[in-house]
mmCIF file of N, CA and C in Angstrom:
data_model
loop_
_atom_site.group_PDB
_atom_site.id
_atom_site.type_symbol
_atom_site.label_atom_id
_atom_site.label_comp_id
_atom_site.label_asym_id
_atom_site.label_seq_id
_atom_site.Cartn_x
_atom_site.Cartn_y
_atom_site.Cartn_z
ATOM 1 N N MET A 226 0.807 -1.185 0.000
ATOM 2 C CA MET A 226 0.000 0.000 0.000
ATOM 3 C C MET A 226 0.856 1.258 0.000
ATOM 4 N N HIS A 227 2.153 1.100 -0.194
ATOM 5 C CA HIS A 227 3.070 2.232 -0.283
ATOM 6 C C HIS A 227 3.061 3.086 0.989
ATOM 7 N N MET A 228 3.008 2.412 2.146
ATOM 8 C CA MET A 228 3.014 3.119 3.422
ATOM 9 C C MET A 228 4.396 3.050 4.039
ATOM 10 N N SER A 229 4.766 4.092 4.753
ATOM 11 C CA SER A 229 6.013 4.073 5.509
ATOM 12 C C SER A 229 5.796 3.201 6.750
ATOM 13 N N PRO A 230 6.870 2.753 7.424
ATOM 14 C CA PRO A 230 6.686 1.985 8.657
ATOM 15 C C PRO A 230 5.856 2.748 9.697
ATOM 16 N N ALA A 231 6.070 4.044 9.821
ATOM 17 C CA ALA A 231 5.304 4.834 10.789
ATOM 18 C C ALA A 231 3.818 4.857 10.432
ATOM 19 N N GLU A 232 3.506 4.994 9.163
ATOM 20 C CA GLU A 232 2.112 5.001 8.725
ATOM 21 C C GLU A 232 1.457 3.642 8.959
ATOM 22 N N ALA A 233 2.186 2.564 8.722
ATOM 23 C CA ALA A 233 1.646 1.221 8.927
ATOM 24 C C ALA A 233 1.377 0.965 10.404
ATOM 25 N N ILE A 234 2.272 1.409 11.275
ATOM 26 C CA ILE A 234 2.071 1.238 12.714
ATOM 27 C C ILE A 234 0.873 2.053 13.181
ATOM 28 N N ALA A 235 0.740 3.280 12.712
ATOM 29 C CA ALA A 235 -0.418 4.105 13.071
ATOM 30 C C ALA A 235 -1.712 3.465 12.579
ATOM 31 N N ALA A 236 -1.690 2.898 11.386
ATOM 32 C CA ALA A 236 -2.877 2.250 10.828
ATOM 33 C C ALA A 236 -3.294 1.041 11.658
ATOM 34 N N ALA A 237 -2.314 0.327 12.202
ATOM 35 C CA ALA A 237 -2.601 -0.882 12.969
ATOM 36 C C ALA A 237 -2.890 -0.611 14.438
ATOM 37 N N THR A 238 -2.656 0.609 14.903
ATOM 38 C CA THR A 238 -2.845 0.918 16.322
ATOM 39 C C THR A 238 -3.940 1.957 16.519
ATOM 40 N N ILE A 239 -3.589 3.220 16.527
ATOM 41 C CA ILE A 239 -4.556 4.272 16.851
ATOM 42 C C ILE A 239 -5.664 4.385 15.811
ATOM 43 N N ASN A 240 -5.339 4.265 14.525
ATOM 44 C CA ASN A 240 -6.384 4.357 13.499
ATOM 45 C C ASN A 240 -7.351 3.183 13.601
ATOM 46 N N ALA A 241 -6.826 1.998 13.886
ATOM 47 C CA ALA A 241 -7.690 0.833 14.065
ATOM 48 C C ALA A 241 -8.593 1.014 15.280
ATOM 49 N N ALA A 242 -8.046 1.556 16.360
ATOM 50 C CA ALA A 242 -8.849 1.798 17.562
ATOM 51 C C ALA A 242 -9.976 2.792 17.276
ATOM 52 N N TYR A 243 -9.670 3.842 16.528
ATOM 53 C CA TYR A 243 -10.719 4.802 16.152
ATOM 54 C C TYR A 243 -11.810 4.143 15.316
ATOM 55 N N SER A 244 -11.405 3.284 14.381
ATOM 56 C CA SER A 244 -12.397 2.652 13.510
ATOM 57 C C SER A 244 -13.332 1.735 14.297
ATOM 58 N N LEU A 245 -12.851 1.210 15.423
ATOM 59 C CA LEU A 245 -13.665 0.342 16.278
ATOM 60 C C LEU A 245 -14.282 1.100 17.447
ATOM 61 N N ARG A 246 -14.086 2.409 17.465
ATOM 62 C CA ARG A 246 -14.569 3.277 18.548
ATOM 63 C C ARG A 246 -14.014 2.855 19.901
ATOM 64 N N ARG A 247 -12.749 2.445 19.905
ATOM 65 C CA ARG A 247 -12.062 2.034 21.134
ATOM 66 C C ARG A 247 -10.902 2.972 21.468
ATOM 67 N N HIS A 248 -10.820 4.092 20.779
ATOM 68 C CA HIS A 248 -9.676 4.989 20.913
ATOM 69 C C HIS A 248 -9.533 5.603 22.305
ATOM 70 N N MET A 249 -10.577 5.581 23.117
ATOM 71 C CA MET A 249 -10.477 6.130 24.469
ATOM 72 C C MET A 249 -9.784 5.152 25.417
ATOM 73 N N ARG A 250 -9.703 3.874 25.046
ATOM 74 C CA ARG A 250 -9.105 2.851 25.895
ATOM 75 C C ARG A 250 -7.947 2.101 25.256
ATOM 76 N N ALA A 251 -7.752 2.244 23.957
ATOM 77 C CA ALA A 251 -6.721 1.454 23.276
ATOM 78 C C ALA A 251 -6.167 2.236 22.093
ATOM 79 N N GLY A 252 -5.074 1.735 21.535
ATOM 80 C CA GLY A 252 -4.538 2.290 20.302
ATOM 81 C C GLY A 252 -3.304 3.159 20.462
ATOM 82 N N SER A 253 -3.028 3.594 21.694
ATOM 83 C CA SER A 253 -1.830 4.408 21.940
ATOM 84 C C SER A 253 -1.403 4.220 23.396
ATOM 85 N N ILE A 254 -0.193 4.624 23.687
ATOM 86 C CA ILE A 254 0.339 4.496 25.046
ATOM 87 C C ILE A 254 0.059 5.804 25.781
ATOM 88 N N GLU A 255 -0.954 5.769 26.644
ATOM 89 C CA GLU A 255 -1.347 6.937 27.420
ATOM 90 C C GLU A 255 -1.877 6.489 28.772
ATOM 91 N N VAL A 256 -1.796 7.376 29.759
ATOM 92 C CA VAL A 256 -2.330 7.094 31.086
ATOM 93 C C VAL A 256 -3.831 6.835 30.963
ATOM 94 N N GLY A 257 -4.294 5.763 31.604
ATOM 95 C CA GLY A 257 -5.705 5.423 31.594
ATOM 96 C C GLY A 257 -6.109 4.450 30.506
ATOM 97 N N LYS A 258 -5.224 4.171 29.580
ATOM 98 C CA LYS A 258 -5.538 3.211 28.517
ATOM 99 C C LYS A 258 -4.998 1.835 28.892
ATOM 100 N N TYR A 259 -5.576 0.811 28.258
ATOM 101 C CA TYR A 259 -5.089 -0.543 28.484
ATOM 102 C C TYR A 259 -3.622 -0.637 28.081
ATOM 103 N N ALA A 260 -2.867 -1.383 28.854
ATOM 104 C CA ALA A 260 -1.451 -1.580 28.530
ATOM 105 C C ALA A 260 -1.328 -2.812 27.639
ATOM 106 N N ASP A 261 -1.703 -2.667 26.375
ATOM 107 C CA ASP A 261 -1.589 -3.738 25.380
ATOM 108 C C ASP A 261 -0.393 -3.405 24.497
ATOM 109 N N LEU A 262 0.672 -4.191 24.629
ATOM 110 C CA LEU A 262 1.912 -3.888 23.928
ATOM 111 C C LEU A 262 2.521 -5.134 23.307
ATOM 112 N N ALA A 263 3.177 -4.947 22.190
ATOM 113 C CA ALA A 263 4.015 -5.979 21.584
ATOM 114 C C ALA A 263 5.426 -5.397 21.550
ATOM 115 N N ILE A 264 6.378 -6.114 22.123
ATOM 116 C CA ILE A 264 7.757 -5.638 22.218
ATOM 117 C C ILE A 264 8.614 -6.454 21.265
ATOM 118 N N PHE A 265 9.320 -5.742 20.393
ATOM 119 C CA PHE A 265 10.100 -6.381 19.345
ATOM 120 C C PHE A 265 11.594 -6.227 19.584
ATOM 121 N N ASP A 266 12.368 -7.229 19.180
ATOM 122 C CA ASP A 266 13.825 -7.212 19.281
ATOM 123 C C ASP A 266 14.397 -6.530 18.043
ATOM 124 N N VAL A 267 14.286 -5.203 18.017
ATOM 125 C CA VAL A 267 14.825 -4.387 16.933
ATOM 126 C C VAL A 267 15.408 -3.117 17.540
ATOM 127 N N GLU A 268 16.343 -2.510 16.845
ATOM 128 C CA GLU A 268 16.960 -1.265 17.311
ATOM 129 C C GLU A 268 16.055 -0.061 17.046
ATOM 130 N N ASP A 269 15.246 -0.137 15.992
ATOM 131 C CA ASP A 269 14.433 0.981 15.551
ATOM 132 C C ASP A 269 13.150 0.422 14.945
ATOM 133 N N TYR A 270 12.035 1.113 15.127
ATOM 134 C CA TYR A 270 10.753 0.618 14.619
ATOM 135 C C TYR A 270 10.772 0.400 13.107
ATOM 136 N N ARG A 271 11.655 1.089 12.415
ATOM 137 C CA ARG A 271 11.720 0.925 10.957
ATOM 138 C C ARG A 271 12.295 -0.416 10.543
ATOM 139 N N GLU A 272 12.859 -1.172 11.494
ATOM 140 C CA GLU A 272 13.382 -2.509 11.205
ATOM 141 C C GLU A 272 12.280 -3.567 11.156
ATOM 142 N N ILE A 273 11.120 -3.290 11.735
ATOM 143 C CA ILE A 273 10.060 -4.292 11.818
ATOM 144 C C ILE A 273 9.672 -4.824 10.436
ATOM 145 N N PRO A 274 9.381 -3.983 9.440
ATOM 146 C CA PRO A 274 9.038 -4.551 8.126
ATOM 147 C C PRO A 274 10.236 -5.170 7.398
ATOM 148 N N TYR A 275 11.451 -4.809 7.796
ATOM 149 C CA TYR A 275 12.639 -5.398 7.183
ATOM 150 C C TYR A 275 12.673 -6.899 7.449
ATOM 151 N N TYR A 276 12.227 -7.307 8.624
ATOM 152 C CA TYR A 276 12.221 -8.715 9.018
ATOM 153 C C TYR A 276 10.874 -9.372 8.729
ATOM 154 N N PHE A 277 10.224 -8.982 7.649
ATOM 155 C CA PHE A 277 8.919 -9.543 7.285
ATOM 156 C C PHE A 277 8.993 -11.065 7.235
ATOM 157 N N GLY A 278 8.082 -11.710 7.927
ATOM 158 C CA GLY A 278 8.045 -13.169 7.953
ATOM 159 C C GLY A 278 8.876 -13.779 9.062
ATOM 160 N N VAL A 279 9.585 -12.949 9.839
ATOM 161 C CA VAL A 279 10.399 -13.416 10.956
ATOM 162 C C VAL A 279 9.766 -12.886 12.241
ATOM 163 N N ASN A 280 9.558 -13.760 13.205
ATOM 164 C CA ASN A 280 8.960 -13.352 14.468
ATOM 165 C C ASN A 280 10.010 -12.675 15.348
ATOM 166 N N ARG A 281 9.992 -11.357 15.402
ATOM 167 C CA ARG A 281 10.924 -10.586 16.236
ATOM 168 C C ARG A 281 10.284 -10.171 17.555
ATOM 169 N N CYS A 282 9.037 -10.603 17.797
ATOM 170 C CA CYS A 282 8.333 -10.250 19.029
ATOM 171 C C CYS A 282 8.931 -11.049 20.188
ATOM 172 N N VAL A 283 9.386 -10.340 21.220
ATOM 173 C CA VAL A 283 9.977 -11.000 22.382
ATOM 174 C C VAL A 283 9.036 -11.006 23.577
ATOM 175 N N MET A 284 8.016 -10.129 23.545
ATOM 176 C CA MET A 284 7.074 -10.086 24.652
ATOM 177 C C MET A 284 5.758 -9.459 24.191
ATOM 178 N N THR A 285 4.651 -10.006 24.723
ATOM 179 C CA THR A 285 3.338 -9.446 24.475
ATOM 180 C C THR A 285 2.678 -9.197 25.828
ATOM 181 N N ILE A 286 2.140 -7.993 25.984
ATOM 182 C CA ILE A 286 1.485 -7.604 27.225
ATOM 183 C C ILE A 286 0.046 -7.250 26.912
ATOM 184 N N LYS A 287 -0.877 -7.823 27.655
ATOM 185 C CA LYS A 287 -2.303 -7.569 27.482
ATOM 186 C C LYS A 287 -2.860 -7.043 28.794
ATOM 187 N N ARG A 288 -3.395 -5.822 28.747
ATOM 188 C CA ARG A 288 -3.946 -5.155 29.926
ATOM 189 C C ARG A 288 -2.980 -5.177 31.101
ATOM 190 N N GLY A 289 -1.714 -4.964 30.795
ATOM 191 C CA GLY A 289 -0.687 -4.847 31.821
ATOM 192 C C GLY A 289 -0.080 -6.151 32.299
ATOM 193 N N GLU A 290 -0.547 -7.288 31.791
ATOM 194 C CA GLU A 290 -0.006 -8.577 32.197
ATOM 195 C C GLU A 290 0.718 -9.231 31.036
ATOM 196 N N ILE A 291 1.881 -9.805 31.333
ATOM 197 C CA ILE A 291 2.656 -10.502 30.299
ATOM 198 C C ILE A 291 1.923 -11.782 29.939
ATOM 199 N N ILE A 292 1.569 -11.920 28.668
ATOM 200 C CA ILE A 292 0.902 -13.147 28.218
ATOM 201 C C ILE A 292 1.805 -13.997 27.339
ATOM 202 N N TYR A 293 2.921 -13.411 26.885
ATOM 203 C CA TYR A 293 3.905 -14.171 26.107
ATOM 204 C C TYR A 293 5.273 -13.555 26.350
ATOM 205 N N SER A 294 6.240 -14.401 26.575
ATOM 206 C CA SER A 294 7.623 -13.965 26.677
ATOM 207 C C SER A 294 8.500 -15.045 26.072
ATOM 208 N N ARG A 295 9.307 -14.659 25.119
ATOM 209 C CA ARG A 295 10.178 -15.618 24.436
ATOM 210 C C ARG A 295 11.125 -16.287 25.433
ATOM 211 N N ASP A 296 11.592 -15.542 26.407
ATOM 212 C CA ASP A 296 12.544 -16.069 27.382
ATOM 213 C C ASP A 296 11.880 -16.630 28.636
ATOM 214 N N GLY A 297 10.553 -16.632 28.684
ATOM 215 C CA GLY A 297 9.831 -17.170 29.820
ATOM 216 C C GLY A 297 9.898 -16.288 31.053
ATOM 217 N N ILE A 298 10.123 -14.997 30.871
ATOM 218 C CA ILE A 298 10.210 -14.073 32.018
ATOM 219 C C ILE A 298 8.864 -13.952 32.705
#
């Protein structure tokens, strides 16, 4: 779709939350919102699409609780 990495991340986070009318609780990192995060083993967010097809996610957090950790933390 000819999107930059920043545009793709925005489309998958805050824009998606707005489309589902969940933007008051999800879609960005702000006080009062759910702590839903995916943490990737990259130096810069622009590396994420470079590793397309490779799972670089090292941790997933849902509502503030770790639900996946590659190292079992």
